[in-house]
Amino acid sequence: MSLLPILEFPDPRLRTVAKPVDVSKVTGDEFQALFDQMFATMYDAPGIGLAASQVDVHQRFMVIDVSEDQSNPLVFVNPEILERDGEQVYQEGCLSVPGIFADVTRANTIKVKAVNRQGEEFELDADGVLAVCIQHEMDHLDGKLFVDYLSPLKREMVRKKLAKAAKNK
Ligand code: NI
């Protein structure tokens, strides 16, 4: 299966606010193929989450698998957080910001509502790394990156580091 190119910070396309998915199309060939390609791209990277925005598809969906053995692939279409509680700090990374890791504070537990790849609505209570990952990927759908939570000085350091790495490719 062909892998999808992942947009990298500071590509302005990562700032696009994604549009809601027409849920009646989720079970169609086009979306099903995209889900498969996004999982393949994410596993290959390797990563634990990938938002459509990162592969230049500006619709509200993302794929996640926080298992160790690729055994729990989750598709979230039109995700919405219904409840959030507590705080946790987790050292995040992002396939669109390669080689950069930084502590981000997010809700500790969340209740999320979304549509799965069968086109069915579901609700999920998440904590730990899954809760972090869902919040991180949902940010992508709003054009937001985890480096936005850093101080301007630190973010500028990240930008310079990535520009240098890109030059040396
Ligand atoms: Ni990311």
PDB file of C-alpha atoms and ligand atoms in Angstrom:
ATOM      1  CA  MET A   1       0.000   0.000   0.000  1.00  0.00           C
ATOM      2  CA  SER A   2       1.306   3.433  -0.878  1.00  0.00           C
ATOM      3  CA  LEU A   3       2.115   5.664   2.051  1.00  0.00           C
ATOM      4  CA  LEU A   4       0.929   9.257   2.257  1.00  0.00           C
ATOM      5  CA  PRO A   5       3.337  12.192   2.548  1.00  0.00           C
ATOM      6  CA  ILE A   6       3.066  13.895   5.956  1.00  0.00           C
ATOM      7  CA  LEU A   7       3.082  17.705   6.049  1.00  0.00           C
ATOM      8  CA  GLU A   8       5.730  19.169   8.323  1.00  0.00           C
ATOM      9  CA  PHE A   9       5.801  22.297  10.492  1.00  0.00           C
ATOM     10  CA  PRO A  10       5.861  25.172   9.552  1.00  0.00           C
ATOM     11  CA  ASP A  11       3.867  24.200   6.427  1.00  0.00           C
ATOM     12  CA  PRO A  12       0.913  26.644   6.400  1.00  0.00           C
ATOM     13  CA  ARG A  13      -1.469  23.886   5.249  1.00  0.00           C
ATOM     14  CA  LEU A  14      -1.211  22.441   8.782  1.00  0.00           C
ATOM     15  CA  ARG A  15      -3.066  25.583   9.932  1.00  0.00           C
ATOM     16  CA  THR A  16      -6.207  24.748   7.936  1.00  0.00           C
ATOM     17  CA  VAL A  17      -9.372  24.243   9.994  1.00  0.00           C
ATOM     18  CA  ALA A  18     -10.835  20.949   8.755  1.00  0.00           C
ATOM     19  CA  LYS A  19     -14.453  20.667   7.623  1.00  0.00           C
ATOM     20  CA  PRO A  20     -16.963  18.169   9.026  1.00  0.00           C
ATOM     21  CA  VAL A  21     -17.150  14.822   7.241  1.00  0.00           C
ATOM     22  CA  ASP A  22     -20.343  13.849   5.424  1.00  0.00           C
ATOM     23  CA  VAL A  23     -20.974  10.731   7.546  1.00  0.00           C
ATOM     24  CA  SER A  24     -23.035   9.061   4.809  1.00  0.00           C
ATOM     25  CA  LYS A  25     -19.769   8.728   2.825  1.00  0.00           C
ATOM     26  CA  VAL A  26     -17.672   7.098   5.581  1.00  0.00           C
ATOM     27  CA  THR A  27     -18.367   3.506   4.511  1.00  0.00           C
ATOM     28  CA  GLY A  28     -17.643   4.343   0.855  1.00  0.00           C
ATOM     29  CA  ASP A  29     -14.484   3.169  -0.921  1.00  0.00           C
ATOM     30  CA  GLU A  30     -12.800   6.554  -0.857  1.00  0.00           C
ATOM     31  CA  PHE A  31     -12.869   6.995   2.931  1.00  0.00           C
ATOM     32  CA  GLN A  32     -12.150   3.316   3.626  1.00  0.00           C
ATOM     33  CA  ALA A  33      -9.038   3.480   1.437  1.00  0.00           C
ATOM     34  CA  LEU A  34      -7.944   6.699   3.144  1.00  0.00           C
ATOM     35  CA  PHE A  35      -8.306   5.114   6.605  1.00  0.00           C
ATOM     36  CA  ASP A  36      -6.179   2.150   5.497  1.00  0.00           C
ATOM     37  CA  GLN A  37      -3.534   4.412   3.976  1.00  0.00           C
ATOM     38  CA  MET A  38      -3.448   6.599   7.071  1.00  0.00           C
ATOM     39  CA  PHE A  39      -2.974   3.583   9.370  1.00  0.00           C
ATOM     40  CA  ALA A  40      -0.208   2.249   7.108  1.00  0.00           C
ATOM     41  CA  THR A  41       1.488   5.675   7.059  1.00  0.00           C
ATOM     42  CA  MET A  42       1.173   6.037  10.845  1.00  0.00           C
ATOM     43  CA  TYR A  43       2.499   2.535  11.620  1.00  0.00           C
ATOM     44  CA  ASP A  44       5.361   3.003   9.182  1.00  0.00           C
ATOM     45  CA  ALA A  45       6.448   6.343  10.698  1.00  0.00           C
ATOM     46  CA  PRO A  46       6.074   4.973  13.445  1.00  0.00           C
ATOM     47  CA  GLY A  47       3.459   6.944  15.329  1.00  0.00           C
ATOM     48  CA  ILE A  48       0.383   6.450  17.524  1.00  0.00           C
ATOM     49  CA  GLY A  49      -1.936   8.964  15.886  1.00  0.00           C
ATOM     50  CA  LEU A  50      -2.443  10.723  12.577  1.00  0.00           C
ATOM     51  CA  ALA A  51      -4.982  13.411  11.737  1.00  0.00           C
ATOM     52  CA  ALA A  52      -6.271  13.857   8.177  1.00  0.00           C
ATOM     53  CA  SER A  53      -4.912  17.437   8.235  1.00  0.00           C
ATOM     54  CA  GLN A  54      -1.383  16.018   8.417  1.00  0.00           C
ATOM     55  CA  VAL A  55      -1.812  14.268   5.072  1.00  0.00           C
ATOM     56  CA  ASP A  56      -3.349  17.381   3.497  1.00  0.00           C
ATOM     57  CA  VAL A  57      -6.949  16.141   3.725  1.00  0.00           C
ATOM     58  CA  HIS A  58      -8.864  18.889   5.481  1.00  0.00           C
ATOM     59  CA  GLN A  59     -11.795  16.942   6.850  1.00  0.00           C
ATOM     60  CA  ARG A  60     -12.477  16.103  10.479  1.00  0.00           C
ATOM     61  CA  PHE A  61     -11.151  12.600  11.066  1.00  0.00           C
ATOM     62  CA  MET A  62      -8.115  10.880  12.509  1.00  0.00           C
ATOM     63  CA  VAL A  63      -6.673   7.438  13.179  1.00  0.00           C
ATOM     64  CA  ILE A  64      -5.130   6.321  16.469  1.00  0.00           C
ATOM     65  CA  ASP A  65      -3.546   3.155  17.829  1.00  0.00           C
ATOM     66  CA  VAL A  66      -1.792   3.398  21.194  1.00  0.00           C
ATOM     67  CA  SER A  67      -1.298  -0.389  21.534  1.00  0.00           C
ATOM     68  CA  GLU A  68       2.191  -1.905  21.378  1.00  0.00           C
ATOM     69  CA  ASP A  69       1.301  -4.403  18.654  1.00  0.00           C
ATOM     70  CA  GLN A  70      -0.996  -2.536  16.234  1.00  0.00           C
ATOM     71  CA  SER A  71      -3.964  -4.381  17.746  1.00  0.00           C
ATOM     72  CA  ASN A  72      -6.262  -1.465  18.551  1.00  0.00           C
ATOM     73  CA  PRO A  73      -6.793   0.682  15.448  1.00  0.00           C
ATOM     74  CA  LEU A  74      -9.362   3.403  16.147  1.00  0.00           C
ATOM     75  CA  VAL A  75     -10.965   5.740  13.619  1.00  0.00           C
ATOM     76  CA  PHE A  76     -12.574   8.944  14.873  1.00  0.00           C
ATOM     77  CA  VAL A  77     -14.773  10.811  12.399  1.00  0.00           C
ATOM     78  CA  ASN A  78     -16.177  14.201  13.455  1.00  0.00           C
ATOM     79  CA  PRO A  79     -14.854  13.773  17.021  1.00  0.00           C
ATOM     80  CA  GLU A  80     -16.261  15.905  19.821  1.00  0.00           C
ATOM     81  CA  ILE A  81     -15.131  16.049  23.424  1.00  0.00           C
ATOM     82  CA  LEU A  82     -18.187  15.850  25.675  1.00  0.00           C
ATOM     83  CA  GLU A  83     -16.433  15.932  29.041  1.00  0.00           C
ATOM     84  CA  ARG A  84     -12.941  16.637  30.288  1.00  0.00           C
ATOM     85  CA  ASP A  85     -11.552  16.279  33.770  1.00  0.00           C
ATOM     86  CA  GLY A  86      -8.269  16.800  35.601  1.00  0.00           C
ATOM     87  CA  GLU A  87      -4.835  17.536  34.198  1.00  0.00           C
ATOM     88  CA  GLN A  88      -1.858  15.527  33.046  1.00  0.00           C
ATOM     89  CA  VAL A  89       1.530  16.478  31.666  1.00  0.00           C
ATOM     90  CA  TYR A  90       2.865  14.244  28.910  1.00  0.00           C
ATOM     91  CA  GLN A  91       5.960  14.553  26.747  1.00  0.00           C
ATOM     92  CA  GLU A  92       4.468  14.810  23.268  1.00  0.00           C
ATOM     93  CA  GLY A  93       5.903  14.419  19.828  1.00  0.00           C
ATOM     94  CA  CYS A  94       4.281  14.760  16.412  1.00  0.00           C
ATOM     95  CA  LEU A  95       4.927  13.236  12.995  1.00  0.00           C
ATOM     96  CA  SER A  96       4.597  16.777  11.580  1.00  0.00           C
ATOM     97  CA  VAL A  97       7.281  18.106  13.954  1.00  0.00           C
ATOM     98  CA  PRO A  98       9.909  15.355  13.648  1.00  0.00           C
ATOM     99  CA  GLY A  99      12.514  14.923  16.358  1.00  0.00           C
ATOM    100  CA  ILE A 100      10.929  17.431  18.739  1.00  0.00           C
ATOM    101  CA  PHE A 101       9.455  16.404  22.099  1.00  0.00           C
ATOM    102  CA  ALA A 102       8.001  18.701  24.747  1.00  0.00           C
ATOM    103  CA  ASP A 103       5.808  18.563  27.838  1.00  0.00           C
ATOM    104  CA  VAL A 104       2.200  19.612  27.239  1.00  0.00           C
ATOM    105  CA  THR A 105      -0.554  19.875  29.859  1.00  0.00           C
ATOM    106  CA  ARG A 106      -3.918  18.432  28.810  1.00  0.00           C
ATOM    107  CA  ALA A 107      -7.068  17.007  30.387  1.00  0.00           C
ATOM    108  CA  ASN A 108      -6.419  13.778  32.285  1.00  0.00           C
ATOM    109  CA  THR A 109      -9.660  12.038  31.327  1.00  0.00           C
ATOM    110  CA  ILE A 110     -12.068  12.781  28.512  1.00  0.00           C
ATOM    111  CA  LYS A 111     -15.315  11.475  27.137  1.00  0.00           C
ATOM    112  CA  VAL A 112     -15.332  11.664  23.361  1.00  0.00           C
ATOM    113  CA  LYS A 113     -18.073  11.110  20.812  1.00  0.00           C
ATOM    114  CA  ALA A 114     -17.270  10.231  17.204  1.00  0.00           C
ATOM    115  CA  VAL A 115     -18.267   8.055  14.249  1.00  0.00           C
ATOM    116  CA  ASN A 116     -16.239   4.886  13.563  1.00  0.00           C
ATOM    117  CA  ARG A 117     -15.210   3.454  10.190  1.00  0.00           C
ATOM    118  CA  GLN A 118     -18.462   1.498  10.011  1.00  0.00           C
ATOM    119  CA  GLY A 119     -20.281   4.832  10.064  1.00  0.00           C
ATOM    120  CA  GLU A 120     -21.655   4.235  13.576  1.00  0.00           C
ATOM    121  CA  GLU A 121     -21.626   6.774  16.363  1.00  0.00           C
ATOM    122  CA  PHE A 122     -19.788   5.761  19.546  1.00  0.00           C
ATOM    123  CA  GLU A 123     -18.701   7.236  22.849  1.00  0.00           C
ATOM    124  CA  LEU A 124     -15.404   6.476  24.547  1.00  0.00           C
ATOM    125  CA  ASP A 125     -13.971   7.291  27.967  1.00  0.00           C
ATOM    126  CA  ALA A 126     -10.214   7.741  27.662  1.00  0.00           C
ATOM    127  CA  ASP A 127      -7.370   8.447  30.040  1.00  0.00           C
ATOM    128  CA  GLY A 128      -3.572   8.294  29.960  1.00  0.00           C
ATOM    129  CA  VAL A 129      -1.812   8.320  26.612  1.00  0.00           C
ATOM    130  CA  LEU A 130      -5.025   7.636  24.671  1.00  0.00           C
ATOM    131  CA  ALA A 131      -6.612  10.792  26.136  1.00  0.00           C
ATOM    132  CA  VAL A 132      -3.487  12.770  25.255  1.00  0.00           C
ATOM    133  CA  CYS A 133      -3.425  11.391  21.730  1.00  0.00           C
ATOM    134  CA  ILE A 134      -7.105  12.144  21.056  1.00  0.00           C
ATOM    135  CA  GLN A 135      -6.684  15.743  22.254  1.00  0.00           C
ATOM    136  CA  HIS A 136      -3.465  16.147  20.222  1.00  0.00           C
ATOM    137  CA  GLU A 137      -5.046  14.825  17.002  1.00  0.00           C
ATOM    138  CA  MET A 138      -8.201  16.908  17.490  1.00  0.00           C
ATOM    139  CA  ASP A 139      -5.985  19.993  17.725  1.00  0.00           C
ATOM    140  CA  HIS A 140      -4.644  19.162  14.246  1.00  0.00           C
ATOM    141  CA  LEU A 141      -8.211  19.306  12.885  1.00  0.00           C
ATOM    142  CA  ASP A 142      -8.394  22.878  14.200  1.00  0.00           C
ATOM    143  CA  GLY A 143      -5.048  23.792  12.637  1.00  0.00           C
ATOM    144  CA  LYS A 144      -3.261  23.678  15.951  1.00  0.00           C
ATOM    145  CA  LEU A 145       0.089  22.017  16.754  1.00  0.00           C
ATOM    146  CA  PHE A 146       1.566  20.950  20.093  1.00  0.00           C
ATOM    147  CA  VAL A 147       4.408  23.438  19.645  1.00  0.00           C
ATOM    148  CA  ASP A 148       1.776  26.200  19.941  1.00  0.00           C
ATOM    149  CA  TYR A 149       1.698  25.408  23.672  1.00  0.00           C
ATOM    150  CA  LEU A 150       5.398  26.224  24.013  1.00  0.00           C
ATOM    151  CA  SER A 151       6.822  29.671  24.756  1.00  0.00           C
ATOM    152  CA  PRO A 152       7.535  31.816  21.644  1.00  0.00           C
ATOM    153  CA  LEU A 153      11.270  31.460  22.314  1.00  0.00           C
ATOM    154  CA  LYS A 154      11.119  27.665  22.470  1.00  0.00           C
ATOM    155  CA  ARG A 155       8.884  27.533  19.377  1.00  0.00           C
ATOM    156  CA  GLU A 156      11.406  29.648  17.441  1.00  0.00           C
ATOM    157  CA  MET A 157      14.146  27.202  18.485  1.00  0.00           C
ATOM    158  CA  VAL A 158      12.022  24.345  17.146  1.00  0.00           C
ATOM    159  CA  ARG A 159      11.445  26.179  13.852  1.00  0.00           C
ATOM    160  CA  LYS A 160      15.187  26.806  13.416  1.00  0.00           C
ATOM    161  CA  LYS A 161      16.083  23.229  14.281  1.00  0.00           C
ATOM    162  CA  LEU A 162      13.614  21.861  11.713  1.00  0.00           C
ATOM    163  CA  ALA A 163      14.744  24.345   9.026  1.00  0.00           C
ATOM    164  CA  LYS A 164      18.319  23.197   9.571  1.00  0.00           C
ATOM    165  CA  ALA A 165      17.316  19.523   9.436  1.00  0.00           C
ATOM    166  CA  ALA A 166      15.367  20.141   6.207  1.00  0.00           C
ATOM    167  CA  LYS A 167      18.423  21.788   4.626  1.00  0.00           C
ATOM    168  CA  ASN A 168      20.601  18.798   5.493  1.00  0.00           C
ATOM    169  CA  LYS A 169      18.175  16.251   4.002  1.00  0.00           C
TER     170      LYS A 169
HETATM  171 NI    NI B   1       0.650  15.546  15.720  1.00  0.00          NI
END
